[in-house]
Amino acid sequence: MKNRLFKSSILLSLLFLVDWFASNKPLIDFYQNGKISIHDLLFSMINDSSGYQSSLEYTLIYIIPFLLYLSYVGGRTTIVEVTRLKQRKNYVQKKLLHIIISAAFFAGIHEIIAAVGMVYVFPFRMLVEYSYFGGMLVQTGVLSLFYIQTGLLYEICSCLVFGKMALLAAFLVYLIQFYTALLSNKLWLPCDDVTVLYALFIKELSLPDVMLILVRGYLMGIVLYQFYRYVFERKDLLQYETK
């Protein structure tokens, strides 16, 4: 797993670097041509509606790359791991650990690329004044929780449907969630919390709000984990009964 994690993380870093450059180069050009101020550039680059750190990127565009990353890092599961009694008891816990590590790396690499780009473009003192680095840490934590939820949902889909259909099923859930969030402001959905950095910048969130978001993400993860355990154990028992 370590070797796969290292190789895939390098490729992931390159993907994020290209995406950051493609998303922000037009904005940087606007600033260099004197069309926007440096403060406008800063807020535009962390805007929650478009760009590298937008809700669209986090909750829709990156879903498939994350699930592919998750699958590659974890490698193939042997039939022995699933069917032998001792391993079956620990299988779900191992899957959870794998999801947590993959989600943390995915979110961490994404935000590190963003931070390196911000330091390259903006004066360090300006970023400190806006508490960018503290906000980035909060953003990384929120994203990690979101992608843990995504990984658990994918595992649930893998128990209910076969092969690559699980990938498609998980993506469709997030596609529906994303457009539901666009159409309804009254219904809370996990994707509503992912752009916490921008909300901190515009002073929409206080410390209790941030804590609520983190607790909400943690509780959602627990619910999905318990449901995954139930679905996996039920599927396993049914397979045993048919043999």
mmCIF file of C-alpha atoms in Angstrom:
data_model
loop_
_atom_site.group_PDB
_atom_site.id
_atom_site.type_symbol
_atom_site.label_atom_id
_atom_site.label_comp_id
_atom_site.label_asym_id
_atom_site.label_seq_id
_atom_site.Cartn_x
_atom_site.Cartn_y
_atom_site.Cartn_z
ATOM 1 C CA MET A 1 0.000 0.000 0.000
ATOM 2 C CA LYS A 2 2.835 2.425 0.815
ATOM 3 C CA ASN A 3 4.355 2.061 -2.654
ATOM 4 C CA ARG A 4 0.982 2.599 -4.330
ATOM 5 C CA LEU A 5 0.270 5.576 -2.076
ATOM 6 C CA PHE A 6 3.589 7.206 -2.991
ATOM 7 C CA LYS A 7 3.240 6.673 -6.756
ATOM 8 C CA SER A 8 -0.385 7.752 -6.955
ATOM 9 C CA SER A 9 0.246 10.797 -4.744
ATOM 10 C CA ILE A 10 2.899 12.037 -7.176
ATOM 11 C CA LEU A 11 0.456 11.704 -10.079
ATOM 12 C CA LEU A 12 -2.250 13.345 -7.992
ATOM 13 C CA SER A 13 0.071 16.281 -7.226
ATOM 14 C CA LEU A 14 0.676 16.786 -10.943
ATOM 15 C CA LEU A 15 -3.065 16.672 -11.641
ATOM 16 C CA PHE A 16 -3.779 19.263 -8.953
ATOM 17 C CA LEU A 17 -0.916 21.455 -10.137
ATOM 18 C CA VAL A 18 -2.249 21.510 -13.691
ATOM 19 C CA ASP A 19 -5.765 22.181 -12.421
ATOM 20 C CA TRP A 20 -4.572 25.030 -10.163
ATOM 21 C CA PHE A 21 -2.682 26.657 -13.006
ATOM 22 C CA ALA A 22 -5.566 26.277 -15.489
ATOM 23 C CA SER A 23 -8.090 27.660 -12.986
ATOM 24 C CA ASN A 24 -6.056 30.642 -11.778
ATOM 25 C CA LYS A 25 -3.919 31.733 -14.745
ATOM 26 C CA PRO A 26 -6.705 33.890 -16.274
ATOM 27 C CA LEU A 27 -7.270 35.620 -12.915
ATOM 28 C CA ILE A 28 -3.548 36.264 -12.467
ATOM 29 C CA ASP A 29 -3.422 37.712 -15.982
ATOM 30 C CA PHE A 30 -6.292 40.069 -15.090
ATOM 31 C CA TYR A 31 -4.340 41.266 -12.055
ATOM 32 C CA GLN A 32 -1.092 41.704 -13.966
ATOM 33 C CA ASN A 33 -2.948 43.751 -16.597
ATOM 34 C CA GLY A 34 -4.308 46.028 -13.862
ATOM 35 C CA LYS A 35 -7.950 45.007 -14.296
ATOM 36 C CA ILE A 36 -8.426 43.807 -10.702
ATOM 37 C CA SER A 37 -6.728 44.575 -7.380
ATOM 38 C CA ILE A 38 -4.607 42.106 -5.453
ATOM 39 C CA HIS A 39 -7.399 41.773 -2.871
ATOM 40 C CA ASP A 40 -9.932 41.007 -5.602
ATOM 41 C CA LEU A 41 -7.516 38.427 -6.968
ATOM 42 C CA LEU A 42 -7.231 36.750 -3.566
ATOM 43 C CA PHE A 43 -10.985 36.453 -3.097
ATOM 44 C CA SER A 44 -11.487 35.333 -6.702
ATOM 45 C CA MET A 45 -8.951 32.528 -6.330
ATOM 46 C CA ILE A 46 -10.731 31.042 -3.316
ATOM 47 C CA ASN A 47 -14.238 31.728 -4.602
ATOM 48 C CA ASP A 48 -16.691 28.997 -3.660
ATOM 49 C CA SER A 49 -18.641 29.066 -6.932
ATOM 50 C CA SER A 50 -15.862 28.540 -9.481
ATOM 51 C CA GLY A 51 -12.189 27.694 -9.713
ATOM 52 C CA TYR A 52 -9.728 25.367 -8.031
ATOM 53 C CA GLN A 53 -11.273 25.619 -4.541
ATOM 54 C CA SER A 54 -14.920 25.734 -5.529
ATOM 55 C CA SER A 55 -17.813 23.523 -4.503
ATOM 56 C CA LEU A 56 -18.071 22.249 -8.091
ATOM 57 C CA GLU A 57 -14.485 20.981 -8.019
ATOM 58 C CA TYR A 58 -14.676 19.452 -4.549
ATOM 59 C CA THR A 59 -18.062 17.757 -4.762
ATOM 60 C CA LEU A 60 -18.380 16.762 -8.411
ATOM 61 C CA ILE A 61 -15.272 17.033 -10.583
ATOM 62 C CA TYR A 62 -12.975 15.382 -8.035
ATOM 63 C CA ILE A 63 -15.310 12.522 -7.083
ATOM 64 C CA ILE A 64 -14.185 10.135 -9.831
ATOM 65 C CA PRO A 65 -10.454 10.967 -9.405
ATOM 66 C CA PHE A 66 -10.760 10.377 -5.665
ATOM 67 C CA LEU A 67 -12.521 7.035 -6.080
ATOM 68 C CA LEU A 68 -9.930 5.903 -8.637
ATOM 69 C CA TYR A 69 -7.187 7.031 -6.258
ATOM 70 C CA LEU A 70 -8.889 5.173 -3.407
ATOM 71 C CA SER A 71 -9.203 1.979 -5.437
ATOM 72 C CA TYR A 72 -5.611 2.083 -6.663
ATOM 73 C CA VAL A 73 -4.080 2.769 -3.245
ATOM 74 C CA GLY A 74 -6.048 -0.056 -1.665
ATOM 75 C CA GLY A 75 -5.165 -2.599 -4.329
ATOM 76 C CA ARG A 76 -7.174 -5.754 -4.921
ATOM 77 C CA THR A 77 -8.969 -7.539 -2.122
ATOM 78 C CA THR A 78 -8.322 -11.277 -1.992
ATOM 79 C CA ILE A 79 -11.153 -13.723 -1.495
ATOM 80 C CA VAL A 80 -9.340 -15.045 1.610
ATOM 81 C CA GLU A 81 -9.660 -11.665 3.332
ATOM 82 C CA VAL A 82 -13.401 -11.650 2.822
ATOM 83 C CA THR A 83 -14.291 -15.275 3.506
ATOM 84 C CA ARG A 84 -12.061 -16.367 6.379
ATOM 85 C CA LEU A 85 -13.753 -15.733 9.701
ATOM 86 C CA LYS A 86 -10.837 -14.028 11.472
ATOM 87 C CA GLN A 87 -10.134 -11.665 8.567
ATOM 88 C CA ARG A 88 -13.812 -10.975 7.990
ATOM 89 C CA LYS A 89 -14.106 -9.533 11.485
ATOM 90 C CA ASN A 90 -11.375 -7.005 10.728
ATOM 91 C CA TYR A 91 -12.134 -6.399 7.055
ATOM 92 C CA VAL A 92 -14.457 -3.415 7.545
ATOM 93 C CA GLN A 93 -12.060 -1.774 10.023
ATOM 94 C CA LYS A 94 -9.190 -2.165 7.544
ATOM 95 C CA LYS A 95 -11.336 -0.648 4.818
ATOM 96 C CA LEU A 96 -12.159 2.306 7.053
ATOM 97 C CA LEU A 97 -8.471 2.903 7.823
ATOM 98 C CA HIS A 98 -7.662 2.736 4.125
ATOM 99 C CA ILE A 99 -10.405 5.263 3.352
ATOM 100 C CA ILE A 100 -9.245 7.643 6.102
ATOM 101 C CA ILE A 101 -5.624 7.578 4.893
ATOM 102 C CA SER A 102 -6.611 8.033 1.245
ATOM 103 C CA ALA A 103 -9.020 10.879 2.043
ATOM 104 C CA ALA A 104 -6.452 12.677 4.209
ATOM 105 C CA PHE A 105 -3.770 12.414 1.517
ATOM 106 C CA PHE A 106 -6.158 13.491 -1.236
ATOM 107 C CA ALA A 107 -7.406 16.540 0.690
ATOM 108 C CA GLY A 108 -3.939 17.366 2.041
ATOM 109 C CA ILE A 109 -2.221 17.279 -1.352
ATOM 110 C CA HIS A 110 -4.961 19.416 -2.875
ATOM 111 C CA GLU A 111 -4.663 22.097 -0.216
ATOM 112 C CA ILE A 112 -0.846 22.021 -0.173
ATOM 113 C CA ILE A 113 -0.809 22.726 -3.917
ATOM 114 C CA ALA A 114 -3.232 25.602 -3.285
ATOM 115 C CA ALA A 115 -1.064 26.971 -0.457
ATOM 116 C CA VAL A 116 2.133 26.796 -2.524
ATOM 117 C CA GLY A 117 0.383 28.660 -5.328
ATOM 118 C CA MET A 118 -0.942 31.320 -2.949
ATOM 119 C CA VAL A 119 2.512 31.890 -1.446
ATOM 120 C CA TYR A 120 3.927 32.219 -4.968
ATOM 121 C CA VAL A 121 1.326 34.814 -6.019
ATOM 122 C CA PHE A 122 0.691 36.820 -2.825
ATOM 123 C CA PRO A 123 2.923 38.429 -0.191
ATOM 124 C CA PHE A 124 3.277 36.109 2.795
ATOM 125 C CA ARG A 125 2.285 38.919 5.181
ATOM 126 C CA MET A 126 -0.982 39.427 3.314
ATOM 127 C CA LEU A 127 -1.890 35.754 3.679
ATOM 128 C CA VAL A 128 -1.101 35.897 7.394
ATOM 129 C CA GLU A 129 -3.300 38.992 7.801
ATOM 130 C CA TYR A 130 -6.212 37.103 6.258
ATOM 131 C CA SER A 131 -5.458 34.033 8.432
ATOM 132 C CA TYR A 132 -5.169 32.001 5.246
ATOM 133 C CA PHE A 133 -3.073 29.190 6.713
ATOM 134 C CA GLY A 134 -5.407 28.607 9.648
ATOM 135 C CA GLY A 135 -8.338 28.554 7.232
ATOM 136 C CA MET A 136 -6.451 26.125 4.996
ATOM 137 C CA LEU A 137 -6.030 23.688 7.887
ATOM 138 C CA VAL A 138 -9.757 23.856 8.631
ATOM 139 C CA GLN A 139 -10.504 23.378 4.924
ATOM 140 C CA THR A 140 -8.242 20.313 4.826
ATOM 141 C CA GLY A 141 -10.043 18.793 7.817
ATOM 142 C CA VAL A 142 -13.471 19.419 6.330
ATOM 143 C CA LEU A 143 -12.409 17.991 2.965
ATOM 144 C CA SER A 144 -10.927 14.916 4.633
ATOM 145 C CA LEU A 145 -14.240 14.232 6.350
ATOM 146 C CA PHE A 146 -16.123 14.780 3.083
ATOM 147 C CA TYR A 147 -13.942 12.318 1.174
ATOM 148 C CA ILE A 148 -14.143 9.786 4.002
ATOM 149 C CA GLN A 149 -17.916 9.960 3.539
ATOM 150 C CA THR A 150 -17.397 9.569 -0.213
ATOM 151 C CA GLY A 151 -15.239 6.479 0.269
ATOM 152 C CA LEU A 152 -17.758 4.897 2.616
ATOM 153 C CA LEU A 153 -20.585 5.600 0.193
ATOM 154 C CA TYR A 154 -18.558 3.953 -2.565
ATOM 155 C CA GLU A 155 -18.040 0.852 -0.406
ATOM 156 C CA ILE A 156 -21.771 0.724 0.286
ATOM 157 C CA CYS A 157 -22.449 0.911 -3.452
ATOM 158 C CA SER A 158 -19.858 -1.836 -4.008
ATOM 159 C CA CYS A 159 -21.868 -4.106 -1.704
ATOM 160 C CA LEU A 160 -25.098 -3.398 -3.554
ATOM 161 C CA VAL A 161 -23.986 -3.401 -7.205
ATOM 162 C CA PHE A 162 -21.178 -5.081 -9.130
ATOM 163 C CA GLY A 163 -17.898 -3.896 -10.597
ATOM 164 C CA LYS A 164 -17.621 -0.473 -12.172
ATOM 165 C CA MET A 165 -21.331 0.127 -11.620
ATOM 166 C CA ALA A 166 -20.435 1.003 -8.009
ATOM 167 C CA LEU A 167 -18.276 3.876 -9.284
ATOM 168 C CA LEU A 168 -21.121 5.111 -11.465
ATOM 169 C CA ALA A 169 -23.674 4.735 -8.662
ATOM 170 C CA ALA A 170 -21.529 6.761 -6.223
ATOM 171 C CA PHE A 171 -20.985 9.484 -8.826
ATOM 172 C CA LEU A 172 -24.715 9.704 -9.549
ATOM 173 C CA VAL A 173 -25.428 10.187 -5.836
ATOM 174 C CA TYR A 174 -23.054 13.171 -5.777
ATOM 175 C CA LEU A 175 -24.406 14.518 -9.045
ATOM 176 C CA ILE A 176 -27.926 14.518 -7.577
ATOM 177 C CA GLN A 177 -26.637 16.010 -4.321
ATOM 178 C CA PHE A 178 -24.800 18.823 -6.114
ATOM 179 C CA TYR A 179 -27.794 19.939 -8.177
ATOM 180 C CA THR A 180 -30.142 19.530 -5.220
ATOM 181 C CA ALA A 181 -27.913 21.880 -3.233
ATOM 182 C CA LEU A 182 -28.041 24.413 -6.078
ATOM 183 C CA LEU A 183 -31.833 24.338 -6.203
ATOM 184 C CA SER A 184 -32.574 24.269 -2.480
ATOM 185 C CA ASN A 185 -31.105 26.463 0.264
ATOM 186 C CA LYS A 186 -33.299 24.994 3.010
ATOM 187 C CA LEU A 187 -32.083 21.392 2.872
ATOM 188 C CA TRP A 188 -28.659 20.677 4.417
ATOM 189 C CA LEU A 189 -26.399 18.379 2.438
ATOM 190 C CA PRO A 190 -22.766 17.352 3.060
ATOM 191 C CA CYS A 191 -21.609 19.297 -0.008
ATOM 192 C CA ASP A 192 -22.834 22.534 1.629
ATOM 193 C CA ASP A 193 -19.893 22.502 4.050
ATOM 194 C CA VAL A 194 -16.930 21.933 1.751
ATOM 195 C CA THR A 195 -16.098 25.585 0.924
ATOM 196 C CA VAL A 196 -15.432 26.604 4.500
ATOM 197 C CA LEU A 197 -12.285 28.572 3.562
ATOM 198 C CA TYR A 198 -14.195 31.120 1.499
ATOM 199 C CA ALA A 199 -16.858 31.427 4.201
ATOM 200 C CA LEU A 200 -14.106 32.180 6.739
ATOM 201 C CA PHE A 201 -12.608 34.809 4.441
ATOM 202 C CA ILE A 202 -15.867 36.709 4.105
ATOM 203 C CA LYS A 203 -16.544 36.365 7.861
ATOM 204 C CA GLU A 204 -19.639 34.203 7.411
ATOM 205 C CA LEU A 205 -18.465 31.643 9.966
ATOM 206 C CA SER A 206 -17.506 31.899 13.622
ATOM 207 C CA LEU A 207 -15.576 29.322 15.678
ATOM 208 C CA PRO A 208 -18.809 27.607 16.859
ATOM 209 C CA ASP A 209 -19.919 27.399 13.207
ATOM 210 C CA VAL A 210 -16.647 25.714 12.243
ATOM 211 C CA MET A 211 -16.963 23.255 15.128
ATOM 212 C CA LEU A 212 -20.537 22.464 14.050
ATOM 213 C CA ILE A 213 -19.352 21.731 10.501
ATOM 214 C CA LEU A 214 -16.602 19.405 11.746
ATOM 215 C CA VAL A 215 -18.917 17.587 14.156
ATOM 216 C CA ARG A 216 -21.571 17.280 11.452
ATOM 217 C CA GLY A 217 -19.052 15.753 9.048
ATOM 218 C CA TYR A 218 -17.806 13.368 11.725
ATOM 219 C CA LEU A 219 -21.326 12.221 12.612
ATOM 220 C CA MET A 220 -22.214 11.726 8.945
ATOM 221 C CA GLY A 221 -19.122 9.551 8.621
ATOM 222 C CA ILE A 222 -20.198 7.448 11.611
ATOM 223 C CA VAL A 223 -23.672 6.943 10.129
ATOM 224 C CA LEU A 224 -22.237 5.855 6.768
ATOM 225 C CA TYR A 225 -19.715 3.565 8.470
ATOM 226 C CA GLN A 226 -22.394 1.812 10.512
ATOM 227 C CA PHE A 227 -24.554 1.408 7.404
ATOM 228 C CA TYR A 228 -21.566 0.041 5.476
ATOM 229 C CA ARG A 229 -20.935 -2.517 8.230
ATOM 230 C CA TYR A 230 -24.577 -3.579 8.129
ATOM 231 C CA VAL A 231 -24.681 -3.901 4.333
ATOM 232 C CA PHE A 232 -21.349 -5.720 4.143
ATOM 233 C CA GLU A 233 -22.172 -8.206 6.890
ATOM 234 C CA ARG A 234 -25.622 -8.880 5.433
ATOM 235 C CA LYS A 235 -24.211 -9.450 1.970
ATOM 236 C CA ASP A 236 -21.524 -11.747 3.348
ATOM 237 C CA LEU A 237 -24.002 -13.822 5.335
ATOM 238 C CA LEU A 238 -26.316 -14.208 2.358
ATOM 239 C CA GLN A 239 -23.401 -15.396 0.212
ATOM 240 C CA TYR A 240 -22.485 -17.932 2.876
ATOM 241 C CA GLU A 241 -26.025 -19.256 3.050
ATOM 242 C CA THR A 242 -26.140 -19.923 -0.691
ATOM 243 C CA LYS A 243 -23.003 -22.081 -0.634
#
